[in-house]
Coordinates of C-alpha atoms and ligand atoms in Angstrom, one line a residue:
M1 CA 0.0 -0.1 0.3
S2 CA 1.1 3.7 -0.7
E3 CA -1.0 6.6 -0.2
F4 CA 0.0 10.3 -0.1
F5 CA -0.5 12.5 2.9
D6 CA 0.4 16.3 3.7
G7 CA 3.2 15.5 1.4
Q8 CA 4.7 12.7 2.4
A9 CA 4.7 9.3 1.5
V10 CA 2.8 6.7 3.9
N11 CA 3.8 3.2 3.0
S12 CA 2.5 1.1 5.2
A13 CA -0.8 0.8 7.7
F14 CA 1.3 1.7 10.5
E15 CA 2.5 4.9 8.8
C16 CA -1.2 5.2 8.3
A17 CA -2.4 5.3 11.9
M18 CA 0.8 7.5 12.9
A19 CA -0.2 10.2 10.4
G20 CA -3.9 9.6 11.0
V21 CA -7.4 7.1 9.9
L22 CA -10.5 7.7 10.1
F23 CA -12.5 5.0 11.3
R24 CA -15.8 5.6 9.6
N25 CA -19.8 3.7 9.7
L26 CA -19.4 2.0 13.0
R27 CA -21.8 2.0 15.7
H28 CA -20.2 1.9 19.1
L29 CA -19.9 0.2 21.6
T30 CA -18.2 1.0 25.5
P31 CA -18.3 0.5 29.1
P32 CA -19.0 1.5 31.7
F33 CA -22.6 0.1 30.6
G34 CA -26.4 0.9 32.2
P35 CA -28.3 -2.6 32.4
G36 CA -29.5 -3.4 29.5
D37 CA -27.7 -1.3 27.0
I38 CA -26.9 -4.1 24.8
D39 CA -30.5 -4.3 24.0
L40 CA -30.1 -0.7 22.4
F41 CA -28.0 -1.7 19.4
G42 CA -30.6 -3.9 17.9
E43 CA -30.3 -4.3 13.8
R44 CA -31.7 -0.8 13.2
G45 CA -30.1 0.8 16.6
R46 CA -28.3 3.8 15.6
S47 CA -24.7 4.2 17.6
P48 CA -24.5 8.2 18.8
I49 CA -20.5 7.4 17.8
E50 CA -20.4 6.6 14.1
A51 CA -16.4 7.9 13.8
I52 CA -13.5 7.4 14.9
W53 CA -10.5 9.8 14.6
V54 CA -6.8 7.9 15.2
E55 CA -3.6 9.9 15.0
K56 CA -0.3 8.1 16.7
G57 CA -1.7 5.1 18.0
Q58 CA -4.0 7.2 20.3
I59 CA -7.7 8.0 19.8
R60 CA -8.0 11.8 18.5
W61 CA -11.4 12.1 18.1
I62 CA -14.8 10.3 18.5
G63 CA -18.3 11.2 17.2
P64 CA -21.3 11.1 15.6
D65 CA -20.6 11.2 11.2
R66 CA -22.4 14.7 11.4
K67 CA -19.6 16.1 13.5
I68 CA -15.9 15.3 12.2
P69 CA -13.7 17.6 12.0
K70 CA -12.8 19.6 8.7
E71 CA -9.4 18.3 9.3
C72 CA -10.0 15.1 8.6
R73 CA -11.9 14.9 5.0
V74 CA -7.6 14.9 3.9
L75 CA -7.3 11.6 6.0
R76 CA -7.1 7.9 5.0
E77 CA -10.7 6.3 5.5
I78 CA -11.6 3.3 6.4
S79 CA -15.6 2.3 6.5
L80 CA -16.3 -0.7 8.8
E81 CA -19.8 -1.0 7.2
G82 CA -21.9 -0.6 9.7
R83 CA -20.3 -2.7 12.1
T84 CA -19.9 -2.6 16.2
V85 CA -16.5 -1.4 17.7
L86 CA -15.8 -2.3 21.1
P87 CA -12.3 -2.0 22.9
G88 CA -9.9 -4.6 22.8
F89 CA -10.2 -7.6 25.1
V90 CA -7.5 -7.0 27.9
E91 CA -6.9 -10.2 29.0
C92 CA -5.4 -9.8 32.2
H93 CA -4.1 -13.9 33.4
T94 CA -1.8 -16.0 31.7
H95 CA 0.7 -18.2 31.7
T96 CA 0.9 -18.9 28.3
V97 CA 4.6 -19.5 27.9
F98 CA 5.5 -23.3 28.6
A99 CA 6.7 -26.2 27.2
G100 CA 5.5 -29.9 27.0
S101 CA 2.3 -30.9 28.5
R102 CA -0.1 -32.2 30.9
S103 CA -2.8 -33.8 29.7
Q104 CA -1.6 -36.9 31.8
E105 CA -2.1 -35.2 35.2
F106 CA -5.7 -33.8 33.5
S107 CA -6.9 -37.9 33.5
W108 CA -5.3 -38.6 37.0
R109 CA -6.7 -35.3 38.4
L110 CA -10.6 -37.1 37.3
A111 CA -9.2 -40.6 38.0
G112 CA -9.3 -38.7 41.6
Q113 CA -5.9 -37.4 42.8
P114 CA -5.7 -34.5 43.8
Y115 CA -3.8 -31.2 42.3
T116 CA -1.8 -30.4 45.8
E117 CA -1.3 -34.2 46.2
I118 CA 0.4 -34.5 42.1
Y119 CA 2.4 -31.4 42.7
K120 CA 3.7 -33.3 46.4
K121 CA 4.7 -35.9 44.0
G122 CA 6.7 -33.4 41.7
G123 CA 4.0 -33.3 39.2
G124 CA 1.8 -31.0 38.0
I125 CA 3.4 -27.6 38.0
L126 CA 6.9 -28.7 38.9
S127 CA 6.7 -31.2 35.6
T128 CA 6.2 -28.0 33.5
V129 CA 9.6 -26.8 34.9
R130 CA 11.4 -29.2 34.1
A131 CA 9.8 -29.5 30.1
V132 CA 10.6 -25.5 30.2
R133 CA 14.2 -25.9 31.5
A134 CA 15.2 -28.2 29.2
A135 CA 13.3 -25.8 26.5
S136 CA 15.4 -22.9 25.2
L137 CA 14.1 -19.5 24.7
G138 CA 13.9 -19.6 20.7
Q139 CA 11.5 -22.8 21.4
L140 CA 9.5 -21.2 24.3
A141 CA 9.2 -18.2 21.9
A142 CA 8.2 -19.7 19.2
S143 CA 5.6 -21.9 20.9
A144 CA 4.1 -19.2 23.1
Q145 CA 3.9 -17.4 20.0
K146 CA 1.3 -19.0 18.4
S147 CA -0.7 -18.9 21.6
V148 CA -0.7 -15.2 21.3
D149 CA -2.1 -15.7 17.7
G150 CA -4.7 -17.6 19.0
F151 CA -5.4 -14.4 21.5
V152 CA -5.1 -12.1 19.2
R153 CA -8.2 -14.0 17.3
Q154 CA -10.5 -13.6 19.3
G155 CA -9.8 -10.3 19.7
V156 CA -7.5 -9.4 22.4
T157 CA -5.3 -6.4 22.1
T158 CA -3.4 -6.6 25.5
L159 CA -2.3 -9.9 27.5
E160 CA -0.5 -10.3 30.4
I161 CA 1.9 -13.7 31.2
K162 CA 3.2 -14.8 33.8
S163 CA 6.9 -16.5 34.1
G164 CA 6.7 -19.3 36.8
Y165 CA 7.5 -22.4 35.1
G166 CA 11.5 -22.0 35.0
L167 CA 11.6 -21.2 39.5
D168 CA 15.8 -20.4 39.6
E169 CA 16.6 -17.3 38.6
K170 CA 18.5 -18.5 35.2
S171 CA 15.0 -19.9 33.9
E172 CA 13.0 -17.8 35.0
L173 CA 14.3 -15.0 33.2
K174 CA 14.8 -17.1 30.4
L175 CA 10.7 -17.0 30.6
L176 CA 10.4 -13.4 30.9
K177 CA 12.7 -13.0 28.0
A178 CA 10.9 -15.1 25.3
I179 CA 7.5 -13.0 27.1
Q180 CA 9.1 -9.3 26.1
S181 CA 9.7 -11.0 22.3
L182 CA 6.5 -11.7 21.7
A183 CA 4.6 -9.6 19.2
G184 CA 1.1 -8.8 18.3
P185 CA -0.6 -7.4 20.8
E186 CA 0.3 -5.4 23.9
I187 CA 2.0 -7.4 26.4
V188 CA 2.8 -7.1 30.1
S189 CA 4.6 -9.7 32.0
T190 CA 4.8 -10.5 35.3
Y191 CA 7.2 -12.4 37.7
L192 CA 5.9 -15.7 38.9
G193 CA 9.2 -17.2 40.7
L194 CA 7.2 -18.0 43.9
H195 CA 4.9 -20.6 41.9
G196 CA 6.2 -23.6 43.3
L197 CA 9.6 -24.5 45.6
A198 CA 12.3 -24.8 43.3
P199 CA 13.5 -28.1 43.3
E200 CA 16.9 -26.4 44.8
F201 CA 15.8 -25.3 47.8
S202 CA 14.8 -27.9 50.9
T203 CA 12.2 -25.4 52.2
T204 CA 10.0 -22.8 51.2
D205 CA 11.3 -19.7 53.7
E206 CA 14.7 -20.4 52.4
Y207 CA 13.3 -19.7 48.7
V208 CA 11.4 -17.1 49.5
D209 CA 14.2 -15.7 51.4
H210 CA 16.3 -15.8 48.1
V211 CA 13.9 -14.6 45.8
I212 CA 13.2 -11.7 48.1
A213 CA 17.4 -10.9 48.8
S214 CA 18.5 -12.1 45.4
T215 CA 15.9 -12.4 42.2
L216 CA 14.2 -9.1 43.0
P217 CA 16.7 -6.8 43.3
K218 CA 17.7 -7.9 39.8
L219 CA 14.7 -8.1 38.4
K220 CA 13.9 -4.3 39.0
K221 CA 18.1 -3.6 37.8
T222 CA 16.6 -5.9 33.9
G223 CA 13.4 -4.3 34.0
L224 CA 11.9 -7.4 32.4
A225 CA 8.8 -7.7 34.5
K226 CA 7.4 -4.5 36.7
R227 CA 4.9 -7.1 38.3
C228 CA 5.3 -9.5 40.7
D229 CA 3.1 -12.9 41.6
I230 CA 2.9 -15.2 44.4
Y231 CA 0.6 -18.5 44.7
I232 CA -0.6 -18.2 48.4
E233 CA -2.0 -21.8 49.2
K234 CA -1.7 -25.0 51.3
G235 CA 1.2 -26.7 50.3
F236 CA 2.9 -23.8 47.7
F237 CA 3.5 -20.7 50.4
S238 CA 2.1 -19.5 52.9
L239 CA 0.4 -16.5 53.9
E240 CA 3.1 -14.7 56.3
Q241 CA 5.3 -15.7 53.1
G242 CA 3.2 -14.0 51.1
E243 CA 3.0 -10.9 53.3
R244 CA 6.8 -10.6 53.4
F245 CA 6.9 -11.0 49.8
L246 CA 4.5 -8.7 49.2
R247 CA 6.0 -6.2 51.3
A248 CA 9.7 -6.4 49.6
C249 CA 8.2 -6.2 46.2
H250 CA 6.6 -2.6 47.3
A251 CA 9.3 -1.4 48.9
L252 CA 11.5 -1.9 45.4
D253 CA 8.1 0.2 43.6
L254 CA 7.2 -3.7 41.8
A255 CA 4.0 -3.9 41.9
V256 CA 2.0 -7.1 43.4
V257 CA -0.6 -9.5 42.7
I258 CA -1.5 -13.3 44.0
H259 CA -3.0 -15.9 42.8
A260 CA -5.7 -16.2 46.1
D261 CA -8.2 -18.4 47.9
Q262 CA -8.6 -20.6 45.1
I263 CA -8.2 -23.9 46.6
H264 CA -8.6 -22.9 50.3
R265 CA -9.5 -19.9 52.3
T266 CA -5.6 -18.8 53.2
G267 CA -6.8 -15.0 53.5
A268 CA -4.8 -14.1 50.8
T269 CA -7.3 -12.5 49.1
S270 CA -7.9 -10.0 52.1
L271 CA -4.4 -9.2 52.3
G272 CA -4.0 -8.6 48.9
A273 CA -6.8 -5.8 49.6
R274 CA -4.9 -4.1 52.9
L275 CA -1.5 -4.0 51.0
S276 CA -2.7 -2.1 47.9
A277 CA -2.2 -5.6 45.7
M278 CA -3.2 -4.8 41.7
S279 CA -5.4 -7.7 41.8
C280 CA -6.6 -11.0 43.6
D281 CA -7.1 -13.5 41.3
H282 CA -8.7 -17.1 41.4
V283 CA -11.1 -15.3 45.1
I284 CA -12.7 -18.8 45.1
H285 CA -12.8 -19.6 49.3
V286 CA -13.7 -15.6 49.9
N287 CA -16.3 -14.7 53.3
D288 CA -18.1 -11.6 53.6
E289 CA -15.1 -10.4 55.5
D290 CA -13.0 -10.8 52.4
I291 CA -15.2 -9.2 49.9
R292 CA -15.7 -5.7 52.1
C293 CA -12.1 -5.9 52.1
L294 CA -11.7 -5.9 48.1
A295 CA -14.6 -3.4 48.2
A296 CA -13.2 -1.2 50.3
S297 CA -9.6 -1.0 48.3
S298 CA -8.6 -0.8 44.8
T299 CA -7.6 -4.3 44.1
V300 CA -9.2 -6.3 41.5
A301 CA -11.0 -9.5 41.6
V302 CA -9.6 -11.4 38.4
L303 CA -12.5 -14.4 37.7
L304 CA -10.9 -17.3 36.4
P305 CA -14.4 -19.9 35.8
M306 CA -12.6 -21.7 32.8
A307 CA -9.6 -23.3 35.6
D308 CA -12.5 -23.4 37.9
L309 CA -14.5 -25.7 35.4
Y310 CA -11.2 -27.5 34.9
M311 CA -10.4 -28.2 38.8
K312 CA -14.0 -29.5 39.2
C313 CA -14.4 -26.9 42.1
A314 CA -16.9 -23.7 43.1
Y315 CA -17.4 -20.7 40.8
P316 CA -16.2 -17.1 43.0
P317 CA -19.0 -15.3 44.4
A318 CA -19.1 -12.9 41.5
R319 CA -22.7 -11.4 42.1
K320 CA -22.0 -10.9 45.6
M321 CA -19.0 -9.2 44.9
L322 CA -20.1 -6.8 42.0
D323 CA -23.4 -6.1 44.1
A324 CA -20.9 -5.3 46.7
G325 CA -19.1 -2.7 44.7
V326 CA -15.7 -5.1 44.4
R327 CA -14.5 -4.1 40.7
V328 CA -14.1 -7.6 38.8
A329 CA -12.2 -8.8 35.9
L330 CA -12.1 -12.1 33.7
A331 CA -9.7 -13.9 32.1
T332 CA -8.6 -17.3 31.2
D333 CA -5.6 -18.6 33.7
F334 CA -4.5 -20.3 29.9
N335 CA -1.3 -22.4 31.5
P336 CA -1.5 -26.4 30.6
G337 CA -2.2 -27.6 33.7
T338 CA -5.6 -26.0 35.2
C339 CA -6.9 -24.3 32.2
P340 CA -5.2 -25.7 28.9
S341 CA -8.1 -23.4 26.9
Q342 CA -7.6 -20.0 25.3
D343 CA -11.4 -20.0 24.4
L344 CA -12.5 -16.4 26.2
S345 CA -15.8 -17.3 24.8
L346 CA -15.8 -20.1 27.4
V347 CA -14.8 -18.0 30.2
G348 CA -17.9 -15.4 29.3
L349 CA -20.2 -17.9 29.4
L350 CA -19.8 -19.4 32.2
A351 CA -19.6 -16.1 34.1
R352 CA -23.1 -15.8 32.7
L353 CA -24.5 -19.3 33.1
E354 CA -22.9 -20.2 36.3
M355 CA -21.9 -16.8 38.2
K356 CA -24.9 -14.6 37.1
M357 CA -23.3 -12.0 35.3
T358 CA -25.0 -10.4 32.7
L359 CA -23.9 -9.9 29.1
E360 CA -22.6 -6.1 29.9
E361 CA -21.4 -7.1 33.1
V362 CA -18.9 -9.4 31.1
I363 CA -17.9 -6.7 28.3
E364 CA -16.9 -4.8 31.1
A365 CA -14.6 -7.3 33.1
Y366 CA -13.2 -7.8 30.0
T367 CA -12.3 -4.7 28.8
M368 CA -11.9 -1.8 31.4
G369 CA -12.0 -4.5 34.5
A370 CA -9.1 -6.1 32.8
A371 CA -7.4 -2.4 32.5
H372 CA -7.8 -1.8 35.7
A373 CA -6.0 -5.0 36.7
L374 CA -3.1 -4.5 34.8
G375 CA -3.1 -0.8 36.2
L376 CA -3.6 0.7 32.6
E377 CA -6.8 1.9 32.9
A378 CA -5.7 5.3 31.5
R379 CA -5.1 4.2 28.3
K380 CA -6.6 0.8 27.7
G381 CA -10.5 -0.8 28.3
Q382 CA -12.7 2.3 27.0
L383 CA -12.9 4.2 23.6
K384 CA -12.2 7.4 24.7
V385 CA -10.3 10.4 23.7
G386 CA -6.4 10.3 24.4
F387 CA -7.2 6.3 24.8
D388 CA -5.1 3.7 22.5
A389 CA -6.9 2.9 19.5
D390 CA -7.1 -0.8 20.5
F391 CA -10.0 -2.0 19.3
V392 CA -12.7 -5.0 18.0
V393 CA -14.6 -5.0 15.3
L394 CA -17.6 -7.2 15.8
E395 CA -19.4 -9.7 13.1
G396 CA -22.8 -9.1 13.7
N397 CA -25.0 -8.2 17.2
P398 CA -23.0 -7.4 20.4
S399 CA -25.3 -10.2 21.7
E400 CA -23.6 -12.6 19.8
L401 CA -20.7 -12.2 22.3
F402 CA -20.4 -15.2 25.0
Y403 CA -23.3 -17.6 24.0
S404 CA -22.5 -19.8 21.8
A405 CA -18.5 -21.8 23.1
G406 CA -15.7 -21.9 20.9
R407 CA -17.0 -19.2 19.0
M408 CA -15.4 -15.2 19.0
P409 CA -17.7 -13.0 16.8
V410 CA -14.5 -11.0 15.9
Y411 CA -14.3 -9.3 11.5
R412 CA -11.2 -7.6 12.2
V413 CA -8.9 -6.6 15.0
Y414 CA -6.9 -3.2 15.9
R415 CA -4.6 -2.4 17.9
G416 CA -3.3 1.4 17.8
G417 CA -4.9 2.0 15.0
V418 CA -3.3 -1.0 12.8
Q419 CA -4.9 -3.8 11.8
L420 CA -3.6 -7.3 13.5
G421 CA -6.1 -9.9 12.8
Ligands
LIG1 O1 -3.8 -19.8 38.2 N1 -3.0 -22.7 40.6 C1 -1.8 -22.0 40.4 N2 -1.6 -21.9 39.2 C2 -2.3 -21.9 37.9 C3 -1.6 -23.6 37.1 C4 -0.3 -23.3 37.4 C5 -0.6 -24.7 37.1 O2 -0.6 -26.2 37.1 O3 0.7 -25.2 36.1 C6 -3.2 -21.7 38.1 O4 -4.4 -22.1 38.4
LIG2 FE1 -2.9 -18.9 37.1

């Protein structure tokens, strides 16, 4: 493609988006929603917003066709032919970089072996650790890129990926470098060294001490991740170790998220909310006090119902949380153990079927809520002037979203105004 703009040759979609593009002929749907908003967008419903002007990757102007600014006359135009546009999905909790498969372990779990027992015997997370340590950075990145492309096809424009299958410093850094090399959506990396006990250490206390004293300062120096995660769970890391880790991260100005109250109630959700964790994830075994703590904090509850389906456990009390004023996000938790699926449609479908969330709440959780969980709420998750021009163009009516398992009705995906898929 070669077009002329402002006396300069514009040679690529990227350069066009930098110079300016006007998206026209669209219907617009962006959170926060009121109840029943999506019904306004029936086949003949009129959207108050019909055009989006993108410049330098950001939304410069947004509004009805009759109010398009004069300067836009010279811009390249893309007609979206009446389709609905909504903010790109923000997938805020994944373990996308790994090696090997745990399909065998799935059969063991179905035959009655508990997840924590399999780990105790050196399986589970630890079997993925062995496969990751044996793989090269290039192999890890190549296989993860395919999964990343799979997320993009579903409308994901921002993707969080955790390390956590290396455990020792060298392998964790290898994972973080692999994460950094991935292309397509905006990638947010999270260091999850405290995912399990590194085989080099005999106690979790020694390992936590080592991570705090040695790995966190290195992480800070390399800048490979600005967020850290910990798995607080019976048989993994304790609440006390979690608090020590969280305080050490904050002392280095690293943000914290927690795998909290997934299999047992440990009190990790209340701890996270009290100490300003960015998010507490899973949050299944929480009581009313935990929910009150979350509601009074800026911590986001990240709900992962597809992992709950695979683990055959309870779903988190989403309705209670939403009614109490907790900010909620949804994500896949894609990983080889507890959720070997990347299917956003099933996540939203489970939230609607099993967690009493409305379609509006599901979309909001997967855009604005998830942007909050990653601390990106000032530029992601909504279509507003000054925000990143990350959006999904839908095929058909928005009510088709999170309705049919295995199908995301996505026509096109744009990140910074540049088409990804
Ligand atoms: O979010 N439970 C801790 N971490 C992941 C599972 C990792 C694994 O089993 O490989 C989770 O469920
Ligand atoms: Fe997880």
